[in-house]
CSV table of C-alpha atoms in Angstrom, one decimal:
chain,number,residue,atom,x,y,z
L,85,UNK,CA,-25.5,-33.8,-20.7
L,86,UNK,CA,-24.0,-30.4,-21.5
L,87,UNK,CA,-25.5,-28.9,-24.6
L,88,UNK,CA,-24.8,-25.9,-26.7
L,89,UNK,CA,-27.5,-24.9,-29.2
L,90,UNK,CA,-27.2,-22.8,-32.3
L,91,UNK,CA,-29.6,-22.1,-35.2
L,92,UNK,CA,-28.0,-23.9,-38.1
L,93,UNK,CA,-29.0,-21.1,-40.6
L,94,UNK,CA,-28.1,-20.0,-43.1
L,95,UNK,CA,-28.4,-16.5,-41.8
L,96,UNK,CA,-28.4,-14.2,-44.8
L,97,UNK,CA,-27.5,-10.5,-44.4
L,98,UNK,CA,-26.6,-7.8,-47.0
L,99,UNK,CA,-23.1,-6.3,-47.0
L,100,UNK,CA,-22.8,-3.5,-44.5
L,101,UNK,CA,-25.5,-4.8,-42.2
L,102,UNK,CA,-25.2,-6.2,-38.6
L,103,UNK,CA,-25.2,-10.0,-38.3
L,104,UNK,CA,-26.5,-11.4,-35.0
L,105,UNK,CA,-25.5,-14.9,-34.1
L,106,UNK,CA,-27.0,-16.6,-31.0
L,107,UNK,CA,-26.2,-19.5,-28.7
L,108,UNK,CA,-27.8,-21.0,-25.7
L,109,UNK,CA,-26.2,-23.5,-23.3
L,110,UNK,CA,-27.5,-25.9,-20.7
L,111,UNK,CA,-24.9,-25.9,-18.0
L,112,UNK,CA,-25.5,-23.1,-15.6
L,113,UNK,CA,-22.0,-23.5,-14.1
L,114,UNK,CA,-20.4,-22.6,-17.4
L,115,UNK,CA,-17.5,-20.1,-17.0
L,116,UNK,CA,-15.9,-19.4,-20.3
L,117,UNK,CA,-17.4,-18.8,-23.7
L,118,UNK,CA,-15.8,-18.7,-27.2
L,119,UNK,CA,-16.7,-17.9,-30.8
L,120,UNK,CA,-14.9,-19.6,-33.6
L,121,UNK,CA,-15.2,-18.9,-37.3
L,122,UNK,CA,-14.8,-21.8,-39.8
L,123,UNK,CA,-14.5,-21.2,-43.5
L,124,UNK,CA,-15.6,-24.1,-45.7
L,125,UNK,CA,-12.9,-26.8,-45.7
L,126,UNK,CA,-10.8,-25.1,-43.1
L,127,UNK,CA,-10.2,-25.5,-39.4
L,128,UNK,CA,-11.9,-23.3,-36.8
L,129,UNK,CA,-10.3,-20.0,-35.8
L,130,UNK,CA,-10.9,-18.4,-32.4
L,131,UNK,CA,-12.3,-14.9,-32.9
L,132,UNK,CA,-13.7,-13.9,-29.5
L,133,UNK,CA,-13.7,-15.0,-25.9
L,134,UNK,CA,-15.9,-13.7,-23.1
L,135,UNK,CA,-15.9,-14.6,-19.4
L,136,UNK,CA,-18.2,-12.2,-17.6
L,137,UNK,CA,-21.7,-10.8,-18.1
L,138,UNK,CA,-22.0,-7.9,-20.5
L,139,UNK,CA,-20.4,-6.9,-23.8
L,140,UNK,CA,-16.9,-7.3,-25.1
L,141,UNK,CA,-15.9,-5.5,-28.3
L,142,UNK,CA,-13.0,-6.3,-30.7
L,143,UNK,CA,-13.0,-4.3,-33.9
L,144,UNK,CA,-16.2,-5.2,-35.8
L,145,UNK,CA,-17.1,-8.0,-33.4
L,146,UNK,CA,-19.0,-7.8,-30.2
L,147,UNK,CA,-19.6,-10.7,-27.9
L,148,UNK,CA,-22.5,-10.5,-25.4
L,149,UNK,CA,-23.0,-12.8,-22.4
L,150,UNK,CA,-26.0,-13.2,-20.2
L,151,UNK,CA,-25.4,-15.9,-17.6
L,152,UNK,CA,-28.8,-15.6,-16.0
L,153,UNK,CA,-30.5,-16.4,-19.4
L,154,UNK,CA,-27.7,-18.8,-20.4
L,155,UNK,CA,-27.3,-17.0,-23.6
L,156,UNK,CA,-24.3,-15.7,-25.5
L,157,UNK,CA,-24.3,-13.9,-28.8
L,158,UNK,CA,-21.9,-12.5,-31.4
L,159,UNK,CA,-22.6,-9.3,-33.4
L,160,UNK,CA,-20.7,-8.5,-36.5
L,161,UNK,CA,-21.0,-4.9,-37.6
L,162,UNK,CA,-20.5,-3.7,-41.2
L,163,UNK,CA,-20.7,-7.3,-42.4
L,164,UNK,CA,-18.4,-8.2,-45.4
L,165,UNK,CA,-18.7,-11.0,-47.9
L,166,UNK,CA,-15.4,-12.3,-46.4
L,167,UNK,CA,-17.4,-12.9,-43.1
L,168,UNK,CA,-19.4,-15.6,-44.8
L,169,UNK,CA,-18.5,-18.7,-42.8
L,170,UNK,CA,-19.9,-21.0,-40.2
L,171,UNK,CA,-19.6,-19.6,-36.6
L,172,UNK,CA,-19.2,-22.1,-33.8
L,173,UNK,CA,-20.1,-21.3,-30.2
L,174,UNK,CA,-18.1,-23.1,-27.5
L,175,UNK,CA,-18.6,-23.3,-23.8
L,176,UNK,CA,-16.3,-24.3,-21.0
L,177,UNK,CA,-18.0,-25.4,-17.8
L,178,UNK,CA,-15.1,-26.3,-15.6
L,179,UNK,CA,-14.7,-29.7,-17.0
L,180,UNK,CA,-11.6,-30.4,-19.1
L,181,UNK,CA,-13.1,-29.9,-22.5
L,182,UNK,CA,-15.1,-27.4,-24.5
L,183,UNK,CA,-18.6,-28.2,-25.7
L,184,UNK,CA,-19.2,-26.9,-29.2
L,185,UNK,CA,-22.5,-26.0,-30.9
L,186,UNK,CA,-23.1,-27.3,-34.4
L,187,UNK,CA,-22.6,-23.8,-35.8
L,188,UNK,CA,-24.5,-21.2,-37.7
L,189,UNK,CA,-23.8,-20.5,-41.3
L,190,UNK,CA,-23.6,-16.8,-42.2
L,191,UNK,CA,-23.9,-15.6,-45.8
L,192,UNK,CA,-23.1,-12.0,-46.5
L,193,UNK,CA,-24.3,-10.9,-50.0
L,194,UNK,CA,-22.6,-8.0,-51.9
T,126,UNK,CA,5.9,-18.9,-35.1
T,127,UNK,CA,4.1,-21.1,-32.6
T,128,UNK,CA,1.3,-23.3,-33.8
T,129,UNK,CA,-0.1,-26.7,-34.3
T,130,UNK,CA,0.9,-28.8,-37.3
T,131,UNK,CA,-1.2,-31.7,-38.6
T,132,UNK,CA,0.0,-34.1,-41.2
T,133,UNK,CA,-0.8,-35.3,-43.8
T,134,UNK,CA,-3.4,-32.8,-45.1
T,135,UNK,CA,-5.1,-35.6,-47.1
T,136,UNK,CA,-5.0,-39.3,-46.3
T,137,UNK,CA,-6.5,-42.3,-48.1
T,138,UNK,CA,-7.2,-45.5,-46.2
T,139,UNK,CA,-7.9,-48.9,-47.6
T,140,UNK,CA,-10.4,-51.3,-46.0
T,141,UNK,CA,-8.9,-53.0,-43.0
T,142,UNK,CA,-5.9,-50.7,-42.8
T,143,UNK,CA,-4.7,-48.7,-39.7
T,144,UNK,CA,-3.5,-45.2,-40.3
T,145,UNK,CA,-1.9,-42.6,-38.1
T,146,UNK,CA,-2.6,-38.9,-38.1
T,147,UNK,CA,0.2,-36.7,-36.8
T,148,UNK,CA,-0.3,-33.7,-34.5
T,149,UNK,CA,2.6,-31.6,-33.2
T,150,UNK,CA,2.4,-28.3,-31.3
T,151,UNK,CA,5.1,-25.8,-30.2
T,152,UNK,CA,2.8,-23.6,-28.1
T,153,UNK,CA,3.9,-25.3,-24.8
T,154,UNK,CA,0.3,-26.2,-24.2
T,155,UNK,CA,-0.5,-28.9,-21.6
T,156,UNK,CA,-3.7,-30.2,-23.1
T,157,UNK,CA,-4.3,-31.6,-26.6
T,158,UNK,CA,-7.5,-32.9,-28.3
T,159,UNK,CA,-8.7,-34.8,-31.3
T,160,UNK,CA,-12.1,-34.0,-32.9
T,161,UNK,CA,-13.9,-35.5,-35.8
T,162,UNK,CA,-16.1,-33.3,-38.1
T,163,UNK,CA,-18.6,-34.8,-40.6
T,164,UNK,CA,-20.4,-32.6,-43.2
T,165,UNK,CA,-23.1,-30.6,-41.6
T,166,UNK,CA,-22.1,-31.9,-38.1
T,167,UNK,CA,-20.5,-30.3,-35.2
T,168,UNK,CA,-17.2,-31.2,-33.6
T,169,UNK,CA,-17.2,-34.6,-31.9
T,170,UNK,CA,-14.5,-35.3,-29.3
T,171,UNK,CA,-12.5,-38.5,-29.9
T,172,UNK,CA,-9.7,-38.4,-27.3
T,173,UNK,CA,-8.0,-35.7,-25.1
T,174,UNK,CA,-4.9,-35.5,-23.0
T,175,UNK,CA,-4.2,-33.1,-20.2
T,176,UNK,CA,-0.7,-34.2,-19.4
T,177,UNK,CA,2.0,-36.5,-20.8
T,178,UNK,CA,1.4,-40.2,-20.6
T,179,UNK,CA,-2.3,-39.7,-19.7
T,180,UNK,CA,-5.3,-39.4,-22.0
T,181,UNK,CA,-9.1,-39.9,-21.7
T,182,UNK,CA,-11.8,-41.1,-24.1
T,183,UNK,CA,-14.1,-38.6,-25.6
T,184,UNK,CA,-17.6,-39.2,-26.9
T,185,UNK,CA,-16.7,-41.3,-29.9
T,186,UNK,CA,-13.4,-43.2,-29.0
T,187,UNK,CA,-14.3,-46.6,-30.4
T,188,UNK,CA,-12.1,-47.5,-33.3
T,189,UNK,CA,-9.4,-45.0,-32.4
T,190,UNK,CA,-6.3,-45.0,-30.3
T,191,UNK,CA,-3.8,-42.3,-29.1
T,192,UNK,CA,-0.6,-41.8,-27.3
T,193,UNK,CA,1.0,-38.9,-25.5
T,194,UNK,CA,4.7,-39.7,-25.0
T,195,UNK,CA,5.8,-36.1,-25.4
T,196,UNK,CA,4.1,-32.8,-24.5
T,197,UNK,CA,4.4,-31.6,-28.1
T,198,UNK,CA,2.9,-34.7,-29.8
T,199,UNK,CA,-0.5,-36.4,-29.8
T,200,UNK,CA,-0.8,-38.8,-32.7
T,201,UNK,CA,-4.2,-40.4,-33.5
T,202,UNK,CA,-4.5,-43.9,-35.0
T,203,UNK,CA,-7.6,-44.8,-36.9
T,204,UNK,CA,-7.9,-48.6,-36.6
T,205,UNK,CA,-9.7,-51.1,-38.9
T,206,UNK,CA,-12.3,-51.3,-36.1
T,207,UNK,CA,-13.5,-47.8,-37.1
T,208,UNK,CA,-16.1,-48.7,-39.7
T,209,UNK,CA,-16.9,-45.2,-41.0
T,210,UNK,CA,-13.6,-43.2,-40.8
T,211,UNK,CA,-14.2,-40.8,-43.7
T,212,UNK,CA,-14.2,-37.4,-42.0
T,213,UNK,CA,-12.3,-34.2,-41.3
T,214,UNK,CA,-10.0,-34.7,-38.3
T,215,UNK,CA,-9.0,-31.7,-36.2
T,216,UNK,CA,-6.3,-31.6,-33.5
T,217,UNK,CA,-6.3,-28.8,-31.0
T,218,UNK,CA,-4.4,-27.7,-27.9
T,219,UNK,CA,-5.0,-25.4,-25.0
T,220,UNK,CA,-3.6,-24.1,-21.7
T,221,UNK,CA,-5.5,-22.9,-18.6
T,222,UNK,CA,-9.1,-22.0,-19.3
T,223,UNK,CA,-8.4,-20.5,-22.6
T,224,UNK,CA,-9.9,-21.4,-25.9
T,225,UNK,CA,-8.4,-24.0,-28.2
T,226,UNK,CA,-6.0,-23.5,-31.0
T,227,UNK,CA,-6.7,-25.8,-33.9
T,228,UNK,CA,-4.4,-27.3,-36.5
T,229,UNK,CA,-5.3,-27.2,-40.2
T,230,UNK,CA,-6.9,-30.6,-40.2
T,231,UNK,CA,-6.5,-33.9,-42.0
T,232,UNK,CA,-9.1,-35.1,-44.4
T,233,UNK,CA,-9.3,-38.9,-44.3
T,234,UNK,CA,-11.0,-40.9,-47.1
T,235,UNK,CA,-11.6,-44.6,-47.3
T,236,UNK,CA,-10.9,-46.0,-50.8
C-alpha cells in the first residue's frame, strides 16, 4: 500500500518567516513529486514539481527531495497571509495515479 | 484558455436519486480522474481513465459509475447505491508523468 504522510498541522508562522512543510512516502520506487496548494472551499492548484534529488526553486517556493530518506519538503520564504492554505504532497510511483497526502494546513499571521 | 470545466458547482440530491457530474477538458490530456474530498480528509480516488472507452476503479468506486466516450469528457454518476454521497467532488486530468490539473469542483449535498 503506497502511503504519503504529512503532519496535519496547523503550522503557524508569522508574516515574513519561512514556512517548512514536510512529506514522507513509502514507495521507494517513486519518481515524481508534487506540491499542491488548496484554499478553503477551492480545488487544489499545482505549485511545484520535483523529479530529482536536491532543491528546485521557483520564486518564494523551494522544493527539496531526498530519495534516500524518502522525504520531500516545501519551503515558503517571506510567508504572506495569502499563503494560508492547505498544502498537499503528491507522489507518482510509476503507477497510473498520484497518491496524495492528507495535507498540512498553514496559517500565516500578519 | 485550456482548462477543466466541472458543472454544476453545487448539486442537491434527493434520497434514491441518481445524479451526474460533468467534467470536460480542452487540454488534450489522455488521462482523467475523479476524486472525492470530505472535510478534513485527503483526496480519495473514485475512478480513472487513461484512454477513451477504458476506465478503472479507484479506492472507493462502489456506488459510482463513469463513462469515457470522448477524450474531452469524463462524467461521473452518483447512484442511489452510494449511501453517503455528500462531499466535494474533484475532476482532474494529466498527460505523461506530469502533475494533475484540477477542475473547480462540484459540491454535492443530499437533501
